[in-house]
XYZ file of C-alpha atoms in Angstrom:
680
model
C 101.951 136.370 103.004
C 99.987 138.886 103.611
C 96.961 138.416 105.932
C 94.307 141.101 105.205
C 90.934 138.924 103.687
C 87.781 141.199 103.709
C 85.666 137.750 103.817
C 86.456 137.991 107.009
C 84.707 141.041 107.725
C 80.829 141.175 108.855
C 78.565 142.805 106.519
C 78.482 146.028 108.131
C 82.233 145.805 109.273
C 83.082 145.097 105.610
C 81.068 148.438 104.105
C 82.761 150.192 106.474
C 86.621 148.829 105.526
C 85.241 149.046 101.818
C 83.463 152.851 101.486
C 86.971 154.967 100.739
C 85.440 158.010 99.217
C 83.720 161.212 101.331
C 82.875 161.125 104.349
C 81.946 158.094 106.689
C 80.529 157.434 110.029
C 80.555 154.236 111.454
C 79.283 153.707 115.229
C 80.850 151.138 116.488
C 79.232 149.776 119.406
C 80.762 148.124 122.281
C 82.725 145.018 121.982
C 82.412 145.389 117.666
C 85.448 145.083 116.333
C 85.773 149.047 115.458
C 90.156 148.410 115.669
C 89.341 145.982 113.449
C 87.421 148.163 111.233
C 90.542 150.268 110.688
C 93.385 148.589 109.859
C 91.328 146.129 107.348
C 90.453 150.161 105.690
C 93.733 150.433 105.587
C 94.649 147.907 104.156
C 92.004 147.872 101.874
C 92.914 151.739 100.473
C 96.829 150.042 100.563
C 96.298 146.981 98.708
C 92.745 147.590 96.339
C 93.062 151.344 95.988
C 96.539 150.967 95.503
C 96.636 154.039 98.079
C 100.089 155.712 98.505
C 101.019 154.838 102.380
C 102.082 158.600 103.377
C 98.110 160.009 101.915
C 96.442 157.887 104.885
C 96.599 159.247 108.358
C 94.730 157.893 111.264
C 94.695 159.348 114.949
C 93.650 158.167 118.055
C 94.600 159.565 121.592
C 97.135 157.331 123.160
C 100.143 155.842 122.896
C 99.833 152.538 123.238
C 96.620 152.043 121.345
C 98.686 153.883 118.024
C 101.273 151.891 119.251
C 98.664 148.651 118.644
C 96.936 149.785 115.322
C 100.457 150.429 114.077
C 101.734 146.982 114.690
C 98.440 145.140 114.080
C 98.147 147.463 110.522
C 102.188 145.947 109.462
C 100.874 142.713 110.792
C 97.855 142.817 108.371
C 99.442 144.032 104.609
C 103.194 143.519 106.025
C 106.004 146.294 107.227
C 106.826 147.489 103.344
C 103.783 148.172 102.435
C 102.798 150.801 105.912
C 106.652 153.225 104.382
C 105.386 156.780 105.076
C 101.607 156.142 106.563
C 100.839 158.198 110.275
C 99.215 156.368 112.837
C 99.840 159.141 115.808
C 98.112 160.591 118.555
C 96.708 164.236 117.675
C 98.950 166.128 120.056
C 101.956 163.470 118.346
C 100.652 164.554 114.540
C 100.751 168.613 115.792
C 104.359 168.618 116.543
C 104.835 166.655 113.888
C 103.282 169.626 111.581
C 104.379 172.695 113.793
C 107.962 170.628 113.404
C 108.425 171.261 109.963
C 106.161 175.105 109.364
C 106.363 176.993 113.674
C 108.915 179.174 112.081
C 106.129 180.813 110.527
C 105.373 181.031 114.147
C 108.538 183.283 115.118
C 109.673 180.220 116.903
C 113.201 178.024 116.232
C 112.312 174.401 114.194
C 114.020 173.065 117.668
C 111.424 174.186 119.857
C 110.992 172.214 122.999
C 108.056 171.585 124.858
C 107.629 172.431 128.914
C 106.830 170.036 131.790
C 104.838 170.751 134.099
C 107.614 172.141 136.590
C 109.074 173.920 133.736
C 105.680 175.535 133.711
C 105.742 176.257 136.354
C 108.470 178.485 136.975
C 107.705 180.934 134.231
C 104.697 181.084 135.893
C 106.100 182.240 138.759
C 108.800 184.643 137.036
C 105.595 186.504 135.248
C 104.235 186.299 138.093
C 106.736 188.652 139.851
C 106.953 190.794 136.471
C 103.225 191.696 137.584
C 104.238 191.821 141.632
C 101.620 188.964 142.569
C 102.107 188.264 146.474
C 102.643 184.890 145.673
C 102.248 183.087 149.579
C 98.279 184.710 148.453
C 98.134 182.988 144.505
C 99.393 179.661 143.453
C 100.878 179.539 140.120
C 98.968 175.387 139.538
C 95.640 177.881 139.970
C 97.049 180.594 137.018
C 98.613 177.874 135.090
C 95.183 175.905 135.758
C 93.285 178.541 134.162
C 95.396 179.465 131.124
C 95.531 176.038 130.277
C 91.442 175.918 130.206
C 91.767 179.341 127.792
C 94.657 177.424 125.620
C 91.611 174.326 124.797
C 89.463 176.483 123.930
C 91.474 177.755 122.056
C 91.447 181.929 123.206
C 95.084 183.348 122.519
C 96.535 185.772 125.571
C 94.760 189.080 123.638
C 91.401 187.559 123.949
C 91.752 186.230 127.455
C 88.817 187.469 129.882
C 88.204 187.212 133.710
C 84.822 184.724 133.687
C 84.085 186.202 137.493
C 85.587 188.966 139.219
C 88.248 186.185 141.766
C 91.718 187.094 142.048
C 93.147 184.603 140.188
C 90.803 184.232 137.512
C 91.583 188.549 137.187
C 95.939 187.588 137.732
C 95.540 184.744 135.378
C 94.841 187.086 132.621
C 97.921 189.617 133.044
C 99.959 186.201 133.431
C 98.604 185.446 130.666
C 100.897 187.066 127.502
C 103.553 187.590 130.111
C 103.774 184.085 130.379
C 103.398 183.220 126.856
C 105.978 185.477 125.740
C 108.163 183.981 128.052
C 108.148 180.297 126.814
C 108.793 181.692 123.522
C 111.725 183.950 124.548
C 112.661 179.761 125.553
C 112.159 178.904 121.756
C 109.250 176.545 124.335
C 105.929 175.393 123.808
C 104.327 174.173 127.036
C 101.302 170.622 125.633
C 98.031 172.984 125.806
C 100.197 174.965 122.957
C 100.186 172.338 120.839
C 97.245 171.663 119.055
C 96.325 175.952 120.128
C 100.098 176.905 117.858
C 98.526 173.901 115.478
C 95.493 175.502 114.478
C 96.548 178.856 113.940
C 99.290 178.204 111.708
C 96.895 175.681 109.436
C 93.911 178.673 109.688
C 96.321 181.714 108.941
C 99.213 180.131 106.396
C 96.678 178.652 103.032
C 100.036 177.115 101.672
C 100.939 175.271 105.178
C 96.948 173.846 105.206
C 97.551 172.693 101.146
C 101.077 170.805 102.210
C 99.055 168.243 104.648
C 95.948 168.370 102.842
C 97.473 167.114 99.978
C 99.660 164.466 102.044
C 97.283 163.024 104.022
C 94.252 162.485 101.996
C 92.765 160.127 103.693
C 91.605 160.655 107.289
C 90.649 158.457 109.997
C 89.753 159.503 113.242
C 89.287 156.689 116.762
C 87.356 157.318 119.602
C 85.937 160.821 117.825
C 83.108 160.711 120.447
C 86.113 162.110 122.656
C 87.265 164.536 120.631
C 87.110 168.826 122.097
C 86.671 172.009 120.169
C 90.101 172.499 119.323
C 90.321 168.525 118.248
C 86.891 168.371 115.660
C 89.050 172.424 114.210
C 91.699 170.782 114.068
C 90.310 167.118 111.339
C 88.229 170.134 110.587
C 90.991 171.614 108.275
C 93.034 168.619 107.467
C 90.321 167.350 105.609
C 88.724 170.198 104.026
C 89.431 169.356 100.580
C 88.963 166.111 100.087
C 87.008 165.340 102.414
C 87.852 161.678 102.451
C 87.285 161.665 106.617
C 86.568 158.580 108.600
C 84.922 158.796 112.115
C 85.113 156.105 113.694
C 83.107 156.401 117.870
C 80.373 155.551 120.437
C 78.769 158.394 121.064
C 76.774 156.114 124.066
C 80.326 155.783 125.113
C 81.427 159.476 126.198
C 81.957 160.145 129.226
C 85.052 162.669 129.080
C 82.954 165.787 128.858
C 84.220 166.869 132.380
C 87.935 167.085 130.703
C 86.422 168.879 128.002
C 84.663 165.718 125.139
C 81.984 166.962 123.380
C 79.577 164.466 121.938
C 77.958 166.836 120.146
C 80.596 166.439 117.374
C 80.070 163.213 116.914
C 76.317 163.806 117.160
C 76.420 166.795 114.985
C 79.045 164.913 112.213
C 75.970 164.050 109.227
C 75.252 168.290 110.079
C 78.845 168.446 109.049
C 79.180 166.415 106.244
C 76.486 166.749 104.262
C 75.851 163.432 102.270
C 78.273 160.989 104.190
C 77.234 157.549 104.440
C 77.161 155.886 108.090
C 77.604 151.612 108.861
C 76.475 150.811 112.525
C 78.251 148.427 114.155
C 75.601 146.108 116.166
C 77.425 142.850 117.270
C 78.722 142.071 119.820
C 82.234 140.106 119.908
C 82.741 140.322 124.087
C 79.056 140.243 126.010
C 76.839 137.405 126.416
C 72.986 138.401 124.987
C 72.033 139.022 128.918
C 74.729 140.966 129.678
C 73.009 143.187 126.355
C 70.311 143.348 126.969
C 70.601 144.932 130.056
C 72.347 147.560 128.082
C 70.706 148.657 125.203
C 67.476 149.013 127.968
C 69.590 151.246 129.894
C 71.531 153.574 127.283
C 68.367 153.012 124.873
C 66.810 155.934 127.968
C 69.597 158.882 126.993
C 67.075 160.853 124.379
C 70.758 162.704 122.486
C 71.893 159.477 120.691
C 72.382 157.969 117.294
C 70.304 154.349 117.865
C 71.760 151.427 117.620
C 71.162 147.657 119.461
C 73.829 145.364 120.507
C 73.898 142.092 120.051
C 75.095 139.048 119.635
C 74.786 134.969 118.845
C 77.576 133.907 120.994
C 73.910 133.143 123.691
C 72.333 134.772 126.465
C 74.537 133.635 129.622
C 73.852 133.468 133.301
C 71.432 135.881 134.871
C 73.246 139.714 136.240
C 73.565 138.961 139.480
C 72.232 141.725 141.865
C 73.414 141.194 145.542
C 72.694 143.966 148.370
C 74.147 144.567 151.227
C 73.371 146.170 154.598
C 76.858 148.688 154.622
C 79.297 149.157 152.266
C 81.487 147.232 154.898
C 79.210 143.825 154.101
C 78.800 144.938 150.647
C 83.379 144.677 150.328
C 83.435 141.228 152.276
C 80.107 139.762 149.922
C 82.356 140.401 146.478
C 85.186 138.932 147.527
C 83.789 136.612 149.073
C 82.338 135.675 145.421
C 85.115 136.394 143.608
C 86.681 133.440 145.586
C 83.463 131.394 145.384
C 83.310 131.712 141.076
C 87.702 130.696 141.441
C 87.105 127.148 143.004
C 84.035 126.466 141.297
C 85.072 127.311 137.551
C 88.548 126.943 138.006
C 89.398 130.386 137.632
C 92.418 133.432 138.105
C 91.933 136.252 140.365
C 92.393 138.715 136.556
C 89.319 136.948 135.492
C 87.585 139.318 138.209
C 87.108 143.299 137.911
C 85.868 145.188 140.687
C 84.458 148.716 138.938
C 83.160 151.912 141.035
C 82.041 155.369 140.230
C 84.701 157.174 142.252
C 88.149 156.221 143.535
C 87.182 156.639 147.427
C 85.062 153.248 147.099
C 88.502 151.909 146.921
C 89.748 151.436 150.297
C 86.317 148.758 151.514
C 87.622 146.616 148.505
C 91.239 146.812 149.719
C 90.726 146.324 152.642
C 88.916 143.232 152.265
C 91.126 141.527 149.904
C 94.083 142.278 152.264
C 92.819 140.475 154.652
C 91.827 137.556 152.738
C 95.614 137.668 151.035
C 93.901 138.272 148.141
C 96.280 139.445 145.477
C 95.006 143.114 143.709
C 95.236 145.836 141.058
C 94.950 149.110 141.084
C 94.202 150.733 137.887
C 94.397 154.667 137.814
C 95.535 155.611 140.941
C 97.316 155.623 143.803
C 96.456 152.781 146.863
C 93.760 154.605 148.960
C 96.471 154.949 151.831
C 99.298 156.228 149.062
C 97.004 159.821 148.179
C 98.028 162.519 149.768
C 95.041 164.192 151.564
C 95.133 160.390 153.331
C 98.454 160.861 154.658
C 97.786 163.973 155.967
C 94.722 163.289 157.519
C 96.251 160.039 158.968
C 99.414 162.086 160.095
C 97.374 163.848 162.545
C 96.015 160.900 164.120
C 99.835 159.092 164.033
C 100.914 162.501 166.273
C 97.935 162.179 168.509
C 98.857 158.493 168.861
C 102.644 158.974 169.285
C 103.505 162.794 170.061
C 107.631 162.117 169.033
C 106.552 160.946 165.512
C 107.960 164.434 164.016
C 107.853 163.711 160.370
C 104.151 163.071 161.397
C 104.295 165.828 162.855
C 105.984 168.363 160.524
C 103.668 167.253 157.888
C 100.222 168.690 159.338
C 102.124 171.996 161.044
C 101.172 173.700 157.746
C 98.054 171.606 156.839
C 95.848 173.038 156.325
C 97.357 177.133 156.831
C 97.895 178.847 159.748
C 100.207 181.101 159.595
C 103.067 178.836 160.447
C 106.568 178.603 157.379
C 109.041 177.017 156.912
C 111.770 179.971 158.524
C 109.136 179.713 161.609
C 110.063 175.799 161.851
C 113.383 175.815 160.765
C 113.680 177.198 164.233
C 112.159 176.174 166.488
C 113.612 173.020 165.273
C 116.981 174.168 165.619
C 116.788 175.101 169.165
C 114.288 171.284 169.872
C 118.041 170.116 168.745
C 120.538 172.627 170.993
C 117.780 171.750 174.048
C 117.672 168.095 173.514
C 113.757 168.037 174.024
C 111.574 166.378 171.007
C 109.812 168.725 167.957
C 106.944 168.980 169.834
C 107.485 169.903 173.826
C 109.442 172.771 171.463
C 106.889 173.990 170.236
C 104.922 174.660 173.305
C 107.547 176.490 174.816
C 108.193 178.597 171.478
C 107.890 181.760 174.773
C 111.426 180.425 174.963
C 112.846 180.883 171.468
C 114.611 184.083 170.422
C 113.822 185.208 166.830
C 110.287 184.677 165.834
C 107.613 187.269 166.488
C 104.794 187.435 169.141
C 101.873 186.676 166.112
C 103.810 183.802 164.905
C 104.253 182.005 168.339
C 100.735 182.702 169.849
C 99.820 180.278 165.733
C 102.350 177.562 167.374
C 101.489 178.170 170.834
C 97.500 177.450 169.025
C 98.736 174.584 167.196
C 100.289 173.095 170.186
C 96.843 173.415 171.493
C 94.776 171.876 169.594
C 97.260 168.541 169.814
C 97.369 168.438 172.673
C 93.934 168.487 173.646
C 92.780 166.408 171.263
C 95.466 163.886 171.942
C 93.436 164.445 175.851
C 90.000 163.651 173.455
C 91.365 160.579 172.348
C 93.208 158.099 175.465
C 88.872 158.035 176.104
C 87.777 154.910 175.312
C 84.853 154.805 172.298
C 83.766 156.426 169.489
C 86.676 156.875 167.343
C 85.244 157.104 164.444
C 82.907 160.214 165.995
C 86.420 162.258 167.872
C 88.017 161.565 163.914
C 85.403 163.594 161.999
C 85.265 166.543 164.869
C 88.843 167.112 165.390
C 88.629 167.250 160.436
C 85.772 169.414 161.398
C 87.872 171.678 164.379
C 90.837 171.538 161.056
C 88.600 172.247 158.102
C 90.078 170.293 156.683
C 87.636 170.353 153.657
C 87.038 172.935 153.369
C 90.934 173.899 153.300
C 90.645 171.084 150.181
C 88.285 173.021 148.309
C 89.712 176.527 148.809
C 92.936 175.584 147.801
C 92.709 172.875 145.020
C 91.147 174.825 141.398
C 88.818 171.605 139.778
C 85.894 171.495 141.498
C 85.835 167.591 140.370
C 89.417 167.166 142.187
C 88.560 168.877 144.689
C 85.671 166.735 145.826
C 87.061 163.805 145.416
C 89.830 164.311 147.598
C 87.225 165.519 150.661
C 85.341 162.121 149.500
C 88.714 159.905 150.201
C 89.231 162.121 153.806
C 85.651 160.881 154.550
C 86.340 157.528 153.928
C 89.212 157.195 156.793
C 86.631 158.545 159.010
C 84.492 155.479 157.478
C 87.387 153.130 157.139
C 87.654 153.888 161.052
C 84.325 153.667 161.480
C 84.956 149.513 160.291
C 87.711 149.337 162.100
C 85.598 149.530 166.116
C 83.098 147.726 164.206
C 84.770 144.601 163.850
C 87.669 145.349 166.704
C 86.268 145.353 169.634
C 87.806 147.478 172.278
C 89.262 149.333 169.215
C 91.695 151.980 169.911
C 93.750 154.194 167.833
C 96.906 152.787 168.295
C 95.618 149.503 166.757
C 93.970 150.910 163.724
C 97.225 152.778 163.079
C 99.033 149.772 163.221
C 96.855 148.092 160.889
C 97.068 150.858 158.414
C 101.107 150.710 158.221
C 100.638 146.728 158.012
C 98.635 147.418 154.542
C 101.511 149.791 153.429
C 104.430 147.189 154.811
C 103.339 144.707 152.491
C 103.564 147.240 149.136
C 107.016 146.702 149.368
C 107.839 142.896 150.763
C 108.852 140.551 147.934
C 105.409 139.366 148.761
C 103.445 141.999 147.648
C 105.672 142.323 144.519
C 105.112 138.555 142.877
C 100.884 139.291 143.992
C 101.178 141.625 142.202
C 101.401 140.904 139.215
C 99.410 139.198 136.346
C 97.299 137.326 138.455
C 95.377 139.626 140.520
C 92.466 140.800 141.315
C 91.884 143.796 139.563
C 90.429 147.522 140.775
C 89.371 150.325 138.920
C 86.514 153.279 138.282
C 84.186 153.019 135.650
C 85.901 155.774 133.329
C 89.780 153.807 133.322
C 87.710 150.700 132.229
C 86.888 152.376 129.711
C 87.760 150.136 126.125
C 89.202 146.828 128.860
C 86.994 143.602 129.300
C 87.019 140.858 131.935
C 85.275 137.524 132.702
C 83.690 138.679 135.611
C 82.782 141.811 136.239
C 81.235 143.370 140.012
C 80.206 146.788 139.147
C 79.649 148.438 142.530
C 77.503 151.169 144.421
C 74.551 151.439 142.468
C 73.267 153.778 144.048
C 71.259 157.661 143.771
C 74.057 159.609 144.534
C 76.496 157.438 143.776
C 76.223 156.259 140.037
C 74.457 158.678 138.801
C 77.087 160.512 140.854
C 75.328 163.435 143.989
C 78.311 165.696 143.001
C 78.347 165.526 138.883
C 74.758 166.189 138.486
C 75.072 168.969 140.817
C 78.225 171.187 139.115
C 76.099 170.673 135.690
C 76.620 167.512 134.347
C 73.542 165.272 132.617
C 72.341 162.052 133.667
C 72.530 161.209 129.965
C 76.389 161.530 130.982
C 76.348 159.593 134.039
C 73.720 156.645 132.350
C 76.634 156.400 129.673
C 79.053 155.520 132.294
C 76.809 153.463 133.475
C 76.188 151.760 130.043
C 80.608 151.588 129.421
C 81.074 149.474 132.905
C 78.032 146.751 132.372
C 79.726 146.948 128.591
C 83.218 145.310 130.033
C 81.461 142.044 131.661
C 82.327 139.207 128.615
C 81.215 136.076 131.442
C 78.738 137.224 133.927
C 77.996 140.524 135.475
C 77.196 141.669 139.136
C 75.511 144.643 140.697
C 75.521 145.265 144.326
C 74.131 148.442 146.227
C 73.781 148.671 150.076
C 70.693 149.411 152.305
C 72.974 152.213 153.728
C 76.253 153.632 153.229
C 78.847 155.728 155.900
C 79.434 159.370 155.491
C 81.702 160.381 157.891
C 81.116 157.840 160.125
C 77.660 157.298 160.471
C 75.162 154.601 158.259
C 72.819 156.239 156.007
C 70.446 154.784 154.079
C 71.129 155.078 151.131
C 68.740 154.684 147.851
C 68.751 152.184 144.688
C 70.652 153.781 141.605
C 67.627 154.757 139.080
C 69.679 152.685 136.270
C 68.239 149.365 137.543
C 64.854 150.365 137.333
C 66.231 150.258 134.005
C 67.426 146.854 133.829
C 63.995 144.574 133.368
C 63.948 142.210 136.133
C 64.104 138.859 134.360
C 67.687 139.427 133.685
C 68.433 139.796 137.337
C 68.477 136.920 139.707
C 68.345 138.750 142.648
C 70.538 138.272 146.826
C 70.153 139.809 149.561
C 72.686 139.928 152.283
C 75.561 137.490 152.860
C 73.408 134.280 151.001
C 75.530 131.816 149.038
C 73.206 130.418 147.490
C 70.170 131.975 144.802
C 66.732 131.987 146.313
C 64.649 129.537 145.016
C 61.572 130.838 142.494
C 59.319 131.594 144.701
C 61.639 134.072 146.552
C 62.939 135.422 143.558
C 59.993 136.779 142.196
C 58.520 137.813 146.035
C 62.485 139.595 145.912
C 62.113 141.217 143.005
C 58.461 142.311 143.395
C 59.568 144.540 146.590
C 62.889 145.645 144.545
C 60.735 147.314 142.039
C 57.600 148.538 144.582
C 59.327 149.606 146.721
C 62.122 151.579 144.438
C 58.813 152.628 142.252
C 57.907 154.702 145.174
C 61.231 156.038 145.666
C 61.721 157.744 142.857
C 58.326 158.434 142.103
């Protein structure tokens, strides 16, 4: 028996589901039931409008979302009614179209899709064809540049250097050769899928006609996340019948850094004159207080579609604003509150989520949760001490603490790059085995080893002097964090990361993670009298050991606190949310603003974080935060001023109980007075 019943929808949801002819823009606020609208709209097309299933196309961004949508439609109307309907990602749809007609582009139908490792092999082959030095030019960097051109639909013959840079110029030379090699292998890469599909549709009207006739009713989910190539792809398919329904929320457009263009949804009415607009504003997720805070924040963005979330589920508790002295206390207070809420309300650990702007912020919370023996899962990233740049940095400290740690020594011998090649290291290692001495000693005796030229010997000796000097330095007590900071500065780790990683945002995150190693050391010194380098490394090692134990596997199941970045949290919801680091230069993020980002996207990111909370939201800020182990004063986020004072309950430091009404009023007045003065 069909579960399809339009009367179960609220009026705007039903209006969107029943509008089938002509363009439709559904502005679906957070928690407003957009997936329900899409599935019921498909049900209406199938059951009431008698549209053939194979004339319906729904597109979303992930295989998981597509799979869930398929199941919901099948559950709604029955599996038999769905035969022939296509619900897929953009790339899966592109592959479907290419499989039918890619021969028109000179490929065979059984083309392969290359993985990153396959691509890099071809890039290196192309570099050899133009006599490029593989040691001076990074194949991954060349591939990254070519990927950027493909996502902008720029073919090899139109690719021009954007600036005078050796790698950029080389990428222009390599791109056509790489594409030729791909085609010779009857292969395409992931970026080719949309680019070739658009080229096929534009260059072959009969192919475009076929797919336009096939897909007469098109729906696109998360339209605010589409980029230029996806926009053009869908525009071509929908041009004939114009039965295009796009669903999204411009207020949740947070992926501009990876090419998403919020203008696609903002300009939809211009692109499709006469389109109908339906706003879904009733929220079924959060309390009235949470929604009011979110509304007040997001309304400060000028370029947006006006909408206001509301709920009939009640006002709920005030938002807790917790002010900590520093990031270590911030983590301690958050974990303390999780324990308190859990026992007071008989909650599971999985009812709690800690959301942060940058992955490097997870370190203090991971450590505190482990210290309190609370299970947690880290979503959208590795655990802090598993990250490559963190392991590289810690390997220096391991060698300084224990020169016999040859695994750590081999990891750092040419990081940052110092011109000691693999062949040299292999020769030294072989010599150390012959002489029955450990590898560090062999580095110091490199002058005795035959087959190594003088310039390389000097580089090896310089590295040996660096390590032995640092070892002596760390034997003195106190100021461990300061010594680590000076060591990393001397090594030039930050400069190396920015030099070798092409994407600035990725390099910045890795630099922040290395900075957190120093902050972790500083926090360890504060907690442990007479702290030693050996003790710190032991603590880190035990954290890794826990991760591989059976106990750890059990704890990292469903009943665990969730830690994730704000970007990773989109589309999710939790009963209790801690939105941490509510400070200038974190949220909004300093680098995002400096590197051409806008305050609008940072505000949308804040809005997404607030609307993840169902029952209660806690935001935290620090008066001071460690940077390279030193405490620096922090300013409250400008977004705090946008939340009405009456929605907030103030908590200072480690106080477990809310302040009295008089104390609340005094704290609120003082807080907002100071914040307005600082922000001007």
